[in-house]
mmCIF file of C-alpha atoms and ligand atoms in Angstrom:
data_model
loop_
_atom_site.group_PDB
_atom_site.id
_atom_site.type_symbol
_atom_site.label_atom_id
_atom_site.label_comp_id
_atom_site.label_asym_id
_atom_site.label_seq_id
_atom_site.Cartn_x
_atom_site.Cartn_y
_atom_site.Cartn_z
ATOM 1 C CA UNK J 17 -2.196 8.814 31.325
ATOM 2 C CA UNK J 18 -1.612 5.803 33.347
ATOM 3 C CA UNK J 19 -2.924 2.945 30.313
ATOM 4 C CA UNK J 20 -1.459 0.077 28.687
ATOM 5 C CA UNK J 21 -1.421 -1.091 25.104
ATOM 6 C CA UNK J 22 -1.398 -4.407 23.546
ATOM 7 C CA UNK J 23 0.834 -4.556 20.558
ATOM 8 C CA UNK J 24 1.715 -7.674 18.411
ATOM 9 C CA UNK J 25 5.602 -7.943 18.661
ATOM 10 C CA UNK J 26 7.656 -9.617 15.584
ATOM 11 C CA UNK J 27 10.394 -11.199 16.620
ATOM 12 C CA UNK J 28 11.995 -12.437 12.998
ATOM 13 C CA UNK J 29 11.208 -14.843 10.396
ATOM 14 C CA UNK J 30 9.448 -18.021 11.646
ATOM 15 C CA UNK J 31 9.071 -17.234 14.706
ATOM 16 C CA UNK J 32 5.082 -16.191 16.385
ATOM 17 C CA UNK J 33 3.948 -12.723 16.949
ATOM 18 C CA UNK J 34 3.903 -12.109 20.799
ATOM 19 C CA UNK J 35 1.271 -10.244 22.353
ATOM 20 C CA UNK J 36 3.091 -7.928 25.053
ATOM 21 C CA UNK J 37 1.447 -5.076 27.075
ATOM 22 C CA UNK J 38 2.821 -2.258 27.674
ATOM 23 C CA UNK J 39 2.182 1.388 29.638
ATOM 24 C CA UNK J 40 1.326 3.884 27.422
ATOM 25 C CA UNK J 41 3.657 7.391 27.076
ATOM 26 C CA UNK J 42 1.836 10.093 26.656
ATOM 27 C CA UNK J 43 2.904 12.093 23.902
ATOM 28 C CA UNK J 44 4.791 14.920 23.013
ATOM 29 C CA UNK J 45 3.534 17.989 21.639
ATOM 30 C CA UNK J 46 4.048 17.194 18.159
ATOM 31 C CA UNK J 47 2.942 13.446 18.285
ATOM 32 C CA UNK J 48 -0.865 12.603 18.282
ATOM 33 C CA UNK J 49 -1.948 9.431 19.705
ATOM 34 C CA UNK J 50 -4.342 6.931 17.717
ATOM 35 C CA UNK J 51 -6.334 4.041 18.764
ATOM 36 C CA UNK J 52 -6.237 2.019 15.808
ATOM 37 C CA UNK J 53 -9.512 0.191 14.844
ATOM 38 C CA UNK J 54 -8.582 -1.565 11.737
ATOM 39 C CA UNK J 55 -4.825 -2.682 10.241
ATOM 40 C CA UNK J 56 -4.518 -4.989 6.896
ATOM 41 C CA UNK J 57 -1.878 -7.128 6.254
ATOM 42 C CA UNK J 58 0.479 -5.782 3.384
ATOM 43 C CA UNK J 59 2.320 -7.526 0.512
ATOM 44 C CA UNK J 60 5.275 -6.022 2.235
ATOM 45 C CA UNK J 61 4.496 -7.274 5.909
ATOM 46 C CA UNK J 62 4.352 -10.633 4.703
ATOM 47 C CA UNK J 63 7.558 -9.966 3.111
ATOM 48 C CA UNK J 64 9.157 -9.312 6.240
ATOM 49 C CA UNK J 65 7.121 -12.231 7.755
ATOM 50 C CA UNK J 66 8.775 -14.638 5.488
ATOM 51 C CA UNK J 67 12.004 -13.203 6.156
ATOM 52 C CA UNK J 68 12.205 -12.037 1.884
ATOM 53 C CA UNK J 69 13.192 -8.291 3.784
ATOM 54 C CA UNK J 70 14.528 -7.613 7.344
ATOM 55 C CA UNK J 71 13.052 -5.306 9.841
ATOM 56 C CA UNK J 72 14.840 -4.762 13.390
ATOM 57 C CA UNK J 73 13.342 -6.705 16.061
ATOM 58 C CA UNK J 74 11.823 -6.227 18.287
ATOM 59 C CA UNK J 75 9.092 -4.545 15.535
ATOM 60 C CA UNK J 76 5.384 -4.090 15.367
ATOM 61 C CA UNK J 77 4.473 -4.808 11.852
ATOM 62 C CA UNK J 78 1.567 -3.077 10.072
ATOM 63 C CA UNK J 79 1.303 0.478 8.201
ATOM 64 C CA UNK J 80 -2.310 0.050 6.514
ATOM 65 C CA UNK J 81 -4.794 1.238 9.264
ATOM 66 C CA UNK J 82 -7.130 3.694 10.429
ATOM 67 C CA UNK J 83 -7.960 4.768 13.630
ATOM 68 C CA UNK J 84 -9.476 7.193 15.582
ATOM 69 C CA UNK J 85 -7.428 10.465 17.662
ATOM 70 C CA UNK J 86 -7.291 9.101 21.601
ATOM 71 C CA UNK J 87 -6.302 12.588 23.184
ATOM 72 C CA UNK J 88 -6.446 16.160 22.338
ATOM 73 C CA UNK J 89 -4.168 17.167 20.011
ATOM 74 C CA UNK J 90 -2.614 20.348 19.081
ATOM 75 C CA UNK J 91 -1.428 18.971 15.584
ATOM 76 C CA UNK J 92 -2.759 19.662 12.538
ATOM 77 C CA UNK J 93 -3.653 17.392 9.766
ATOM 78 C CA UNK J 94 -2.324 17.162 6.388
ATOM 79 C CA UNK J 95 -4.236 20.481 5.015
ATOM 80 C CA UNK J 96 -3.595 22.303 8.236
ATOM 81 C CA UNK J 97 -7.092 21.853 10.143
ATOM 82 C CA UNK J 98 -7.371 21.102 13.635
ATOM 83 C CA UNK J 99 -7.420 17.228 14.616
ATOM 84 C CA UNK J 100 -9.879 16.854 17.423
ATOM 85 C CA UNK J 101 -9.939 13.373 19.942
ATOM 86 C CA UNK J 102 -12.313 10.932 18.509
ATOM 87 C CA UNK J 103 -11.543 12.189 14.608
ATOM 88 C CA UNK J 104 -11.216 9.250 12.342
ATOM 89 C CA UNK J 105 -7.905 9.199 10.644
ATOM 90 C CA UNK J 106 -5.401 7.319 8.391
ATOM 91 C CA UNK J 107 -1.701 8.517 8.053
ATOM 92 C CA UNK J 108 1.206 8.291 5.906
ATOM 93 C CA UNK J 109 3.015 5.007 6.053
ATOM 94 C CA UNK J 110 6.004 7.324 7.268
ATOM 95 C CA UNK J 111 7.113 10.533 8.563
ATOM 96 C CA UNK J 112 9.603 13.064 7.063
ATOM 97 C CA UNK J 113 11.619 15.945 8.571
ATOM 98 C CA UNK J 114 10.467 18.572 5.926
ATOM 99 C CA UNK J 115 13.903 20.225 5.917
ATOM 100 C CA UNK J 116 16.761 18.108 4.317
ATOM 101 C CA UNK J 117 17.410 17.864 0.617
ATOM 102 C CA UNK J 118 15.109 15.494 -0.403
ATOM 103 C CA UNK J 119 11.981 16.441 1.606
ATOM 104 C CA UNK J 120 12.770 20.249 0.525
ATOM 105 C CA UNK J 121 14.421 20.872 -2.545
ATOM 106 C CA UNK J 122 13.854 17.290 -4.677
ATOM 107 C CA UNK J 123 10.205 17.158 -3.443
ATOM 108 C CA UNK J 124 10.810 13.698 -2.789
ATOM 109 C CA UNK J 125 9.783 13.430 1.210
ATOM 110 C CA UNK J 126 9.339 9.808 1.321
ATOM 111 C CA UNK J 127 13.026 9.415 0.865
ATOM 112 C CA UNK J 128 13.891 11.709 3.164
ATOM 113 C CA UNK J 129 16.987 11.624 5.464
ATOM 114 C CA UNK J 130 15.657 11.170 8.748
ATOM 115 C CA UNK J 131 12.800 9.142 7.473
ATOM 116 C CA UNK J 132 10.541 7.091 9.670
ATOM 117 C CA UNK J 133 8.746 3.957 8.792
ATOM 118 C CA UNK J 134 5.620 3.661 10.418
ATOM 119 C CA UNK J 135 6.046 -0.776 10.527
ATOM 120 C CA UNK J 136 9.653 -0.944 10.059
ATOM 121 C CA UNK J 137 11.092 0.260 13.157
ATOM 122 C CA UNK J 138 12.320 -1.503 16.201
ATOM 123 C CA UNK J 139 9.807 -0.947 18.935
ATOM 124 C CA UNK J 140 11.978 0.194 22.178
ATOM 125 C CA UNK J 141 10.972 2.909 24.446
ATOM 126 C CA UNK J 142 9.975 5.797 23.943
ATOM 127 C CA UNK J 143 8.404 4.730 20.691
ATOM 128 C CA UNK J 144 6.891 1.102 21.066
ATOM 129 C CA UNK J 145 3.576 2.284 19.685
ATOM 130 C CA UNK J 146 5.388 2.206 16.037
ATOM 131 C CA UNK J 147 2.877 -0.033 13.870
ATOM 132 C CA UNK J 148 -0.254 -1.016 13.177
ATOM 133 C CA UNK J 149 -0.706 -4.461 14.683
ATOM 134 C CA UNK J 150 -1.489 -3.072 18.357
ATOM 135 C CA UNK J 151 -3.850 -1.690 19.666
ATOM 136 C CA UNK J 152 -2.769 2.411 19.736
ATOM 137 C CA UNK J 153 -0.033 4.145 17.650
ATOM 138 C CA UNK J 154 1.710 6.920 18.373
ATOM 139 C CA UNK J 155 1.967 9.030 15.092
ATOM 140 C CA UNK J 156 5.036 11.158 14.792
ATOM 141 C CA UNK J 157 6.041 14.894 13.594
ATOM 142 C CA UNK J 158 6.200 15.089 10.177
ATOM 143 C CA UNK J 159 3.704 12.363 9.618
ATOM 144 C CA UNK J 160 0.373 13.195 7.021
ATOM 145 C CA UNK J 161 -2.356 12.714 8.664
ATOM 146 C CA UNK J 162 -5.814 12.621 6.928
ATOM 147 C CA UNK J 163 -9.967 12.518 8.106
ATOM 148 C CA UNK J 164 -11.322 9.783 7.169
ATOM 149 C CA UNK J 165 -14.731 11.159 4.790
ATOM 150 C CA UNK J 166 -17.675 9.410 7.080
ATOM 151 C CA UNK J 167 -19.071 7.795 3.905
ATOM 152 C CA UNK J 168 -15.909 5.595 4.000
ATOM 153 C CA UNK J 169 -15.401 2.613 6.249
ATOM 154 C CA UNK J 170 -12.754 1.628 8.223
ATOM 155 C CA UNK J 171 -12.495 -1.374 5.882
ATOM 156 C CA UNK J 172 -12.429 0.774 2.686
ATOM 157 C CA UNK J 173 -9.963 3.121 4.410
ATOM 158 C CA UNK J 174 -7.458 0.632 5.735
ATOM 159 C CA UNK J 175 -5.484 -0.559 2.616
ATOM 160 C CA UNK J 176 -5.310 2.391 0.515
ATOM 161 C CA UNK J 177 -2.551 3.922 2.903
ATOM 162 C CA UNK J 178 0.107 2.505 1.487
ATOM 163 C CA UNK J 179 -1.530 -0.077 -1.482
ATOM 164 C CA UNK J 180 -3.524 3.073 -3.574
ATOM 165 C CA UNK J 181 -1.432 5.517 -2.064
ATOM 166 C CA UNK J 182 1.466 4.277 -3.659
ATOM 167 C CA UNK J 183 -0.599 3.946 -7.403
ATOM 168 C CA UNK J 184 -1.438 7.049 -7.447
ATOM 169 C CA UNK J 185 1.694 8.447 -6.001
ATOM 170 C CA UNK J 186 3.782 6.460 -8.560
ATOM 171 C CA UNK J 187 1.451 7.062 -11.577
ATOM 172 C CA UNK J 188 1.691 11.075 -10.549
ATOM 173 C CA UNK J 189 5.031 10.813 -11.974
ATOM 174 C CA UNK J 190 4.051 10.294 -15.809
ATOM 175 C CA UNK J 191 2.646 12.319 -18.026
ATOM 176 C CA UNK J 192 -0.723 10.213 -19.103
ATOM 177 C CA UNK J 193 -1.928 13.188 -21.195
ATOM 178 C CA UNK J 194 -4.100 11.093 -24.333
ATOM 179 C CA UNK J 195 -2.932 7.399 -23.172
ATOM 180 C CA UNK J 196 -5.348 5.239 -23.444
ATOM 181 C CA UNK J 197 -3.999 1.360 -23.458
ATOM 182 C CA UNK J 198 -2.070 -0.212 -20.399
ATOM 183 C CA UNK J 199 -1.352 -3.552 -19.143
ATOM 184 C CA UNK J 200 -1.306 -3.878 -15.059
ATOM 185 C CA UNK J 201 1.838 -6.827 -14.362
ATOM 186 C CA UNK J 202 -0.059 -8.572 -10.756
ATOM 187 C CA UNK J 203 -3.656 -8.660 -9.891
ATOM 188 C CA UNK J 204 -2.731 -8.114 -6.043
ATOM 189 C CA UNK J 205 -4.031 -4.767 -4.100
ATOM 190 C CA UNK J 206 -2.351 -2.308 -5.802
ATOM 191 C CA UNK J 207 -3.090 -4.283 -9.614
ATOM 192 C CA UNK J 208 -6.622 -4.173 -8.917
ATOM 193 C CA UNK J 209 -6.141 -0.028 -7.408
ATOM 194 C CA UNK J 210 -4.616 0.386 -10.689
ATOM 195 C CA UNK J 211 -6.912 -0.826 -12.915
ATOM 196 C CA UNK J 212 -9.878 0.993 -11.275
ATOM 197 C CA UNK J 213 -7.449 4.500 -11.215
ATOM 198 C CA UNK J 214 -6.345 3.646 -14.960
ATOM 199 C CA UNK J 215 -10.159 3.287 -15.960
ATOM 200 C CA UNK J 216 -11.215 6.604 -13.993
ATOM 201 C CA UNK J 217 -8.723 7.996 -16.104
ATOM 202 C CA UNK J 218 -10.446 6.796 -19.541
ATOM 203 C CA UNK J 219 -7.983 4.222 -20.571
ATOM 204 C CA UNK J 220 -10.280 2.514 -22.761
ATOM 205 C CA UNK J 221 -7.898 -0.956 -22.502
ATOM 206 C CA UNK J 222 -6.560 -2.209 -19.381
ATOM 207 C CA UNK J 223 -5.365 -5.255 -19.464
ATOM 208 C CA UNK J 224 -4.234 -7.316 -16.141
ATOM 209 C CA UNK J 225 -1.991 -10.269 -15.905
ATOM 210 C CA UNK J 226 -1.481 -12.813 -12.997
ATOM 211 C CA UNK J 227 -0.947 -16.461 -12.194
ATOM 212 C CA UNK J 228 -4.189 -16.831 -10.164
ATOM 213 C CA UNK J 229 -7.863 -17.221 -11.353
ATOM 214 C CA UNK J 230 -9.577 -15.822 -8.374
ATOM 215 C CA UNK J 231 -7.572 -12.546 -8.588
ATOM 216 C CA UNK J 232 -8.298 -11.885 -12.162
ATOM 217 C CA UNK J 233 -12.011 -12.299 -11.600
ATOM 218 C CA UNK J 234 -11.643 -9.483 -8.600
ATOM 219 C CA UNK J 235 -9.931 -7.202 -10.656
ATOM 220 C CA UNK J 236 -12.263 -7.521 -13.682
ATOM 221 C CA UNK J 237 -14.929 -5.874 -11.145
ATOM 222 C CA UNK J 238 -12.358 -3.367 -10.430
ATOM 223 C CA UNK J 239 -12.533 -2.480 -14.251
ATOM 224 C CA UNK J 240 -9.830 -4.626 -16.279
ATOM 225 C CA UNK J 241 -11.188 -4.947 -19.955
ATOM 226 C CA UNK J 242 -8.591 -8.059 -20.864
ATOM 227 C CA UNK J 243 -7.558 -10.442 -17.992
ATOM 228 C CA UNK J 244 -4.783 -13.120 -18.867
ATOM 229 C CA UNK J 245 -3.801 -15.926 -16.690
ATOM 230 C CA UNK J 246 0.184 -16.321 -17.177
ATOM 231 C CA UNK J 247 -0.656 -19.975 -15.880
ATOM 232 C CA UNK J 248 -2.834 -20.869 -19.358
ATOM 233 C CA UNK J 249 -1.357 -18.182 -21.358
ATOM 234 C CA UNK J 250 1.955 -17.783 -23.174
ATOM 235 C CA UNK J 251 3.885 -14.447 -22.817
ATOM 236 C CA UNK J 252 3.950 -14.603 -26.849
ATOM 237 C CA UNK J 253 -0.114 -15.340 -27.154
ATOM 238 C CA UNK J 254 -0.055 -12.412 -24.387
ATOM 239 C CA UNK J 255 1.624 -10.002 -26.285
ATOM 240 C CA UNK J 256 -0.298 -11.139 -29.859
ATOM 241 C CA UNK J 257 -3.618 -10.162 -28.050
ATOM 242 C CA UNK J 258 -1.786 -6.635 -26.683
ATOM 243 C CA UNK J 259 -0.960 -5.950 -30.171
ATOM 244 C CA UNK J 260 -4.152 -7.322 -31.557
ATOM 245 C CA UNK J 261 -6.124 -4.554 -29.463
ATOM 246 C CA UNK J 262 -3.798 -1.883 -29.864
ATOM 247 C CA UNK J 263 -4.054 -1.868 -33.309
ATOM 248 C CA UNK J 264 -0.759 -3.150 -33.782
ATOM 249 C CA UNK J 265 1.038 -0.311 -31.317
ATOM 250 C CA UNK J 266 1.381 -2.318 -28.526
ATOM 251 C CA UNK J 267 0.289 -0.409 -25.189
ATOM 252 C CA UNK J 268 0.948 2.861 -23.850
ATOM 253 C CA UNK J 269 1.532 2.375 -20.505
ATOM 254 C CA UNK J 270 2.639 -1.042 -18.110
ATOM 255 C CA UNK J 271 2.544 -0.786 -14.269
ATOM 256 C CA UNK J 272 4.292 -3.802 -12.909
ATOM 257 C CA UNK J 273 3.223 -4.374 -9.346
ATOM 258 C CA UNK J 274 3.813 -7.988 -8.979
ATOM 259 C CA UNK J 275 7.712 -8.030 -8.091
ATOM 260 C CA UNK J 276 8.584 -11.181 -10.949
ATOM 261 C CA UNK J 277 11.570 -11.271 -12.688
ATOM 262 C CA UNK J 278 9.390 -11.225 -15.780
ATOM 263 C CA UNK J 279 7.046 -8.648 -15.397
ATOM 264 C CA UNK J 280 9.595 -5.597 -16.561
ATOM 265 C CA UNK J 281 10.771 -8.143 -19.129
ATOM 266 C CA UNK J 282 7.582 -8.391 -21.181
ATOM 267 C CA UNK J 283 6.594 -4.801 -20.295
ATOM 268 C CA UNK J 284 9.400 -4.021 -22.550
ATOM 269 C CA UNK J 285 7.941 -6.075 -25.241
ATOM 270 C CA UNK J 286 4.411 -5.295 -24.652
ATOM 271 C CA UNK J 287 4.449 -1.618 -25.008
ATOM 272 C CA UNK J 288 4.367 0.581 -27.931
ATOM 273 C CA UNK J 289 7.031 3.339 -29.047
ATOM 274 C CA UNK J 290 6.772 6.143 -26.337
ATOM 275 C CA UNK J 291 5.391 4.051 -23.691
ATOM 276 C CA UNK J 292 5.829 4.328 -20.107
ATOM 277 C CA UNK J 293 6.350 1.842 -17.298
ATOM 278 C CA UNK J 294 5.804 2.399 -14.024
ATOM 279 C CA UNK J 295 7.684 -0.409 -12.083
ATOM 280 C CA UNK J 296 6.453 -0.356 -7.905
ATOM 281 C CA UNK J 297 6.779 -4.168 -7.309
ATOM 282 C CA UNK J 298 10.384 -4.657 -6.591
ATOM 283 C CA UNK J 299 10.483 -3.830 -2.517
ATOM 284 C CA UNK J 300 13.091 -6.599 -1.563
ATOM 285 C CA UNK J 301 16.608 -6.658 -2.278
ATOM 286 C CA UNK J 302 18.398 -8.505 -5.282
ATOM 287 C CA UNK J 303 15.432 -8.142 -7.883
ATOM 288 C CA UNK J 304 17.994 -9.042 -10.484
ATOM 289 C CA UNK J 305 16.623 -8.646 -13.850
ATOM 290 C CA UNK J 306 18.187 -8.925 -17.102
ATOM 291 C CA UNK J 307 16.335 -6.843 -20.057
ATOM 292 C CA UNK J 308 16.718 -6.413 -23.612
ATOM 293 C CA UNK J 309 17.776 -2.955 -23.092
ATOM 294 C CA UNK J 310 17.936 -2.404 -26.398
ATOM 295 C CA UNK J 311 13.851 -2.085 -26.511
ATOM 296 C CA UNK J 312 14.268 0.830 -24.135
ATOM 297 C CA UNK J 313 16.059 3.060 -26.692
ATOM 298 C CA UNK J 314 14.676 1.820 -30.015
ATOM 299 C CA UNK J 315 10.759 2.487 -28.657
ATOM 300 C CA UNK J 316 11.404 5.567 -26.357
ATOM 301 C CA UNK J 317 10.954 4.081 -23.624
ATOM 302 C CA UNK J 318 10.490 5.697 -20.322
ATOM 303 C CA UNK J 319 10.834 3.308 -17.287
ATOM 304 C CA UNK J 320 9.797 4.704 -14.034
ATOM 305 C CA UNK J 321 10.489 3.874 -10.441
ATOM 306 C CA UNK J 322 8.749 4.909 -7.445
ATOM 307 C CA UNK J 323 9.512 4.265 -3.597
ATOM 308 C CA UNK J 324 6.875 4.833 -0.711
ATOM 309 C CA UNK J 325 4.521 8.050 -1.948
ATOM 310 C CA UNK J 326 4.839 11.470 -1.362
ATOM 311 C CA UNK J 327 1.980 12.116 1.277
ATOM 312 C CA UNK J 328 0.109 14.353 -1.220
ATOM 313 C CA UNK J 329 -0.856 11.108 -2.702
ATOM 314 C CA UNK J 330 -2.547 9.927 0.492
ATOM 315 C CA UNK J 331 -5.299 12.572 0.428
ATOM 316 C CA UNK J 332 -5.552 11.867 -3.698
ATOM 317 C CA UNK J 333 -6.227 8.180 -2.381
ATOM 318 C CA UNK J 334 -9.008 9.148 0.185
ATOM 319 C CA UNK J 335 -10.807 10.982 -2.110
ATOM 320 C CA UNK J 336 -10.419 8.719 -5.307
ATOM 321 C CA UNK J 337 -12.706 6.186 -2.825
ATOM 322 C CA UNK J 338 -14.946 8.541 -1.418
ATOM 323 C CA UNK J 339 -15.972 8.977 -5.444
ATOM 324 C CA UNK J 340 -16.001 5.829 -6.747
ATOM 325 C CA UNK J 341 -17.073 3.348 -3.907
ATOM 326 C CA UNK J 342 -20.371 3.372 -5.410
ATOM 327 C CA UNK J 343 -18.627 1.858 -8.666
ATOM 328 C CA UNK J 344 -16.382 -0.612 -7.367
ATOM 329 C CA UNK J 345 -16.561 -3.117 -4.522
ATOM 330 C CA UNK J 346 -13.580 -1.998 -2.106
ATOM 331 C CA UNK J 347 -14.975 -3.928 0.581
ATOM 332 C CA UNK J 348 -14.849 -6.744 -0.629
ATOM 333 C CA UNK J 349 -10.700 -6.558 -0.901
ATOM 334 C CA UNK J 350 -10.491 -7.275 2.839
ATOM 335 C CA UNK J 351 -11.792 -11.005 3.293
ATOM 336 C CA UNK J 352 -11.263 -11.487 6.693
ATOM 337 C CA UNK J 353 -10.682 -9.216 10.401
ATOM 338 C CA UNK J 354 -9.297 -10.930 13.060
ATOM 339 C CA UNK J 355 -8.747 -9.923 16.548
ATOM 340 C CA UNK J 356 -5.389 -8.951 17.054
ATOM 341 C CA UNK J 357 -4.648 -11.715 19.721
ATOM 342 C CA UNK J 358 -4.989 -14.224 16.594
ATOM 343 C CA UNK J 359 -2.431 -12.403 14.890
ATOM 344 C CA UNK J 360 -0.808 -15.412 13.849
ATOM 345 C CA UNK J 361 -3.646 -17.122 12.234
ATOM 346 C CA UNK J 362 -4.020 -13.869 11.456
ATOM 347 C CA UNK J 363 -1.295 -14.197 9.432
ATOM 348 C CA UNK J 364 -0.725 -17.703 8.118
ATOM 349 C CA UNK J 365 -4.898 -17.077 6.666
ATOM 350 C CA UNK J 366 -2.788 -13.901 4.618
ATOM 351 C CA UNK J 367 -0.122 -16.341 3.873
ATOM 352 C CA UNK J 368 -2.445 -18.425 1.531
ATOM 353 C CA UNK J 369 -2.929 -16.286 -1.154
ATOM 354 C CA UNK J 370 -6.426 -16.003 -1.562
ATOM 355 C CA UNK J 371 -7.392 -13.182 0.346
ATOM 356 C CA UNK J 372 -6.276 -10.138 -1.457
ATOM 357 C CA UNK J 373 -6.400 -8.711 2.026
ATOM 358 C CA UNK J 374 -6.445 -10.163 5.331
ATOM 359 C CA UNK J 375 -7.377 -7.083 8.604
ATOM 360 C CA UNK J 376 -6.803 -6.875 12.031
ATOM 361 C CA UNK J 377 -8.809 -5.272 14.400
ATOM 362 C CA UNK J 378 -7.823 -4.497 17.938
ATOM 363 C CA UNK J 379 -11.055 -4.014 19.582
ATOM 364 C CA UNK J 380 -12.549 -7.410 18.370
ATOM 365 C CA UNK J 381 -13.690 -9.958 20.434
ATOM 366 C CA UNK J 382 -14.181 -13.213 20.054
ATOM 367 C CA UNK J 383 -14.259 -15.304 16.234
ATOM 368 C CA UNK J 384 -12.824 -13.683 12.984
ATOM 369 C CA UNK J 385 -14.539 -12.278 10.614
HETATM 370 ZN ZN1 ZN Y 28 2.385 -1.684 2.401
HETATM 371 ZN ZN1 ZN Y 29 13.698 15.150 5.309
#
C-alpha cells in the first residue's frame, strides 16, 4: 500500500492544528484500517484544545467517528462476525489488552493496564493514524468495533461513541429497578443522551438543568419534562420545584454531566433518601469539590463514578438509536461538518458554545456545512 493520509496534528494549547501528510503503514494482522467519513468534536477535545487537560504532542485529536473498513480484514467485530472492506463501522474510544486485572477479573476494560486512547496518544510512527481528525485510522487489537445499522447515518453514528456510550455505560452501573424521578446536571451531548435514555426507561420526571437557553430547548425534544435555567433560577427555587414534583421525596436519581463545582453539590440536596448519582462530568484534573457529606449518609446515598465505558456499552448505544431515531431528532445534535483542512475554524465554531456538536469530515470539499 503505497498511500498517504492527511491527519490534523495538535501541537498544544493555542497553537493551530497542522495539516501534515503522511505514507500510510499497512497494518498488522490484528489492526484494521478505517477511512473515517465523519469525526465530532468532543467536550473532552476541546478540553485538551484549551489546554484544561494535556495530551502528548504531537496528537491527532478526535475519538467520535465512523468510518468505513479500507482493506480486508481478518478481524472480527465486537460480536465475533467477520468485518469485510467497505463495512461501515464505529469503535470504542479505546483499546484494552483483555488479560490484566482490570480487563479480566474487575470487568472494568476501559481502565485497563495497557490501555489505549484512541485521541490521546502521541502520533509517532508506527501509529500516526491514532485519532479521528484525519483522514484514515488505524484501529488497534483489542479495540470494539461495531456495524453501523444502515438505517443510521454517519451523523447519527458519530457522537454516540464516546457521548451515549458513556450514559449508558455509566447508568449500567445502578440498579434503576422502579425509579422514576431524575434530574440531568448539563444540557450538553451526553445531558440531552440522558434524558432521552432516562425517558426510554419510563422515568416519568426528568428534569435538566443548564446555564444556556438554547440547550434546554434541545433537550426538551430529547424528552426532559422540567427544564431550569441556573442563569434565571435559584438552586433553592430549583430544588422547591424537585420537591414540589416528587411529592416531597426529592428525586431518585441525578446524573451530573456538566463538570461544575456545583452540580454534585445540589445533587446531594436534590435527591431523595436512597437516591443515586451518577457523576461522568469531572474529566480534568483538580475538580475540587467540597460536599455536605453528611447528606450522603443520612439519605443513603449512593454516588457513582464512571470513567470511559466498557465496550459492551457501545453496541447498547448503536442500537438504543437505531430504535428511537424516529422519536428524537439526533441529527440535529451535529450543527455543522467541516472539511478537515478547516479544522481550526473547525474548531473555534465548537468553541462558541452553541453547537452542541460541531463534525468533521475528511472527504469534504469545498464550504462547511
Ligand atoms: Zn469524548
Ligand atoms: Zn487490560
Amino acid at each position: 500500500m503505497r498511500q498517504r493520509a492527511s491527519t490534523a496534528l495538535f501541537h498544544g494549547a493555542g497553537q493551530p492544528f497542522e495539516l501534515s501528510k503522511q505514507e500510510i503503514i499497512a497494518p498488522n494482522i490484528d489492526e484494521v484500517l478505517v477511512q473515517v467519513s465523519l469525526a465530532t468534536i468532543c467536550g473532552s477535545d476541546l478540553h485538551t484544545f484549551t489546554g484544561r487537560r494535556t495530551a502528548p504532542v504531537p496528537c491527532v485529536l478526535g475519538h467520535e467517528a465512523v468510518g468505513r473498513v479500507a482493506a480486508p480484514t481478518q478481524v472480527r467485530d465486537a460480536y465475533g462476525n467477520p468485518l469485510h472492506e467497505g463495512d461501515r463501522v464505529t469503535w470504542s474510544i479505546m483499546a484494552a489488552c483483555g488479560t490484566c486485572e482490570y480487563c479480566n477479573k474487575r470487568n472494568l476494560p476501559q481502565k485497563c493496564e495497557k490501555l489505549f486512547k484512541y485521541g490521546h496518544a502521541r502520533s509517532e510512527d508506527p501509529y500516526f493514524l491514532n485519532g479521528g481528525f484525519g483522514e484514515w485510522i488505524c484501529l488497534r487489537s483489542g479495540t470494539a468495533i461495531y456495524r453501523i445499522p444502515d438505517a443510521v447515518s454517519d451523523i447519527e453514528a458519530a457522537p454516540l461513541n464516546c457521548a451515549l456510550a458513556t450514559v449508558l455505560g455509566g447508568l449500567a452501573t445502578l440498579d434503576l429497578t422502579d425509579r422514576a424521578s431524575a434530574v440531568v446536571q448539563g444540557a450538553g451531548m451526553l445531558g440531552i443522551y440522558a434524558a432521552c435514555c432516562l425517558r426510554e426507561r419510563g422515568f416519568e420526571i426528568v428534569a435538566c438543568v443548564d446555564r444556556v437557553t438554547e440547550r434546554l430547548r434541545i433537550v426538551e425534544a430529547f424528552g426532559a419534562t422540567h427544564t431550569f435555567n441556573l442563569s434565571e433560577t435559584s438552586t433553592v427555587e430549583i430544588e422547591e420545584a424537585l420537591y414540589g414534583v416528587t411529592g416531597g421525596r426529592g428525586v431518585d436519581l441525578a446524573v451530573e454531566v456538566s463538570g461544575s463545582e456545583a452540580a454534585l453539590v445540589n445533587s446531594l440536596d436534590w435527591l431523595g433518601i436512597g437516591g443515586s448519582c451518577l457523576t461522568l462530568g469531572y474529566v480534568f484534573p483538580h475538580a475540587d469539590v467540597t460536599v455536605d457529606a453528611h447528606k450522603v449518609v443520612t439519605k443513603c446515598l449512593t454516588v457513582r463514578g464512571n470513567h470511559n465505558y466498557h465496550p459492551s456499552a457501545l453496541g447498547d448505544a448503536l442500537r438504543f438509536v437505531e430504535e428511537t431515531r424516529e422519536r428524537y431528532p439526533f441529527e440535529d445534535l451535529v450543527g455543522a461538518v467541516y472539511p478537515l483542512k478547516e479544522i481550526n475554524p473547525a474548531f473555534d465554531r465548537a468553541m462558541q458554545g452553541d453547537l452542541i456538536r460541531v463534525g468533521i469530515n475528511p472527504s469534504l470539499e469545498g464550504k462547511p456545512l
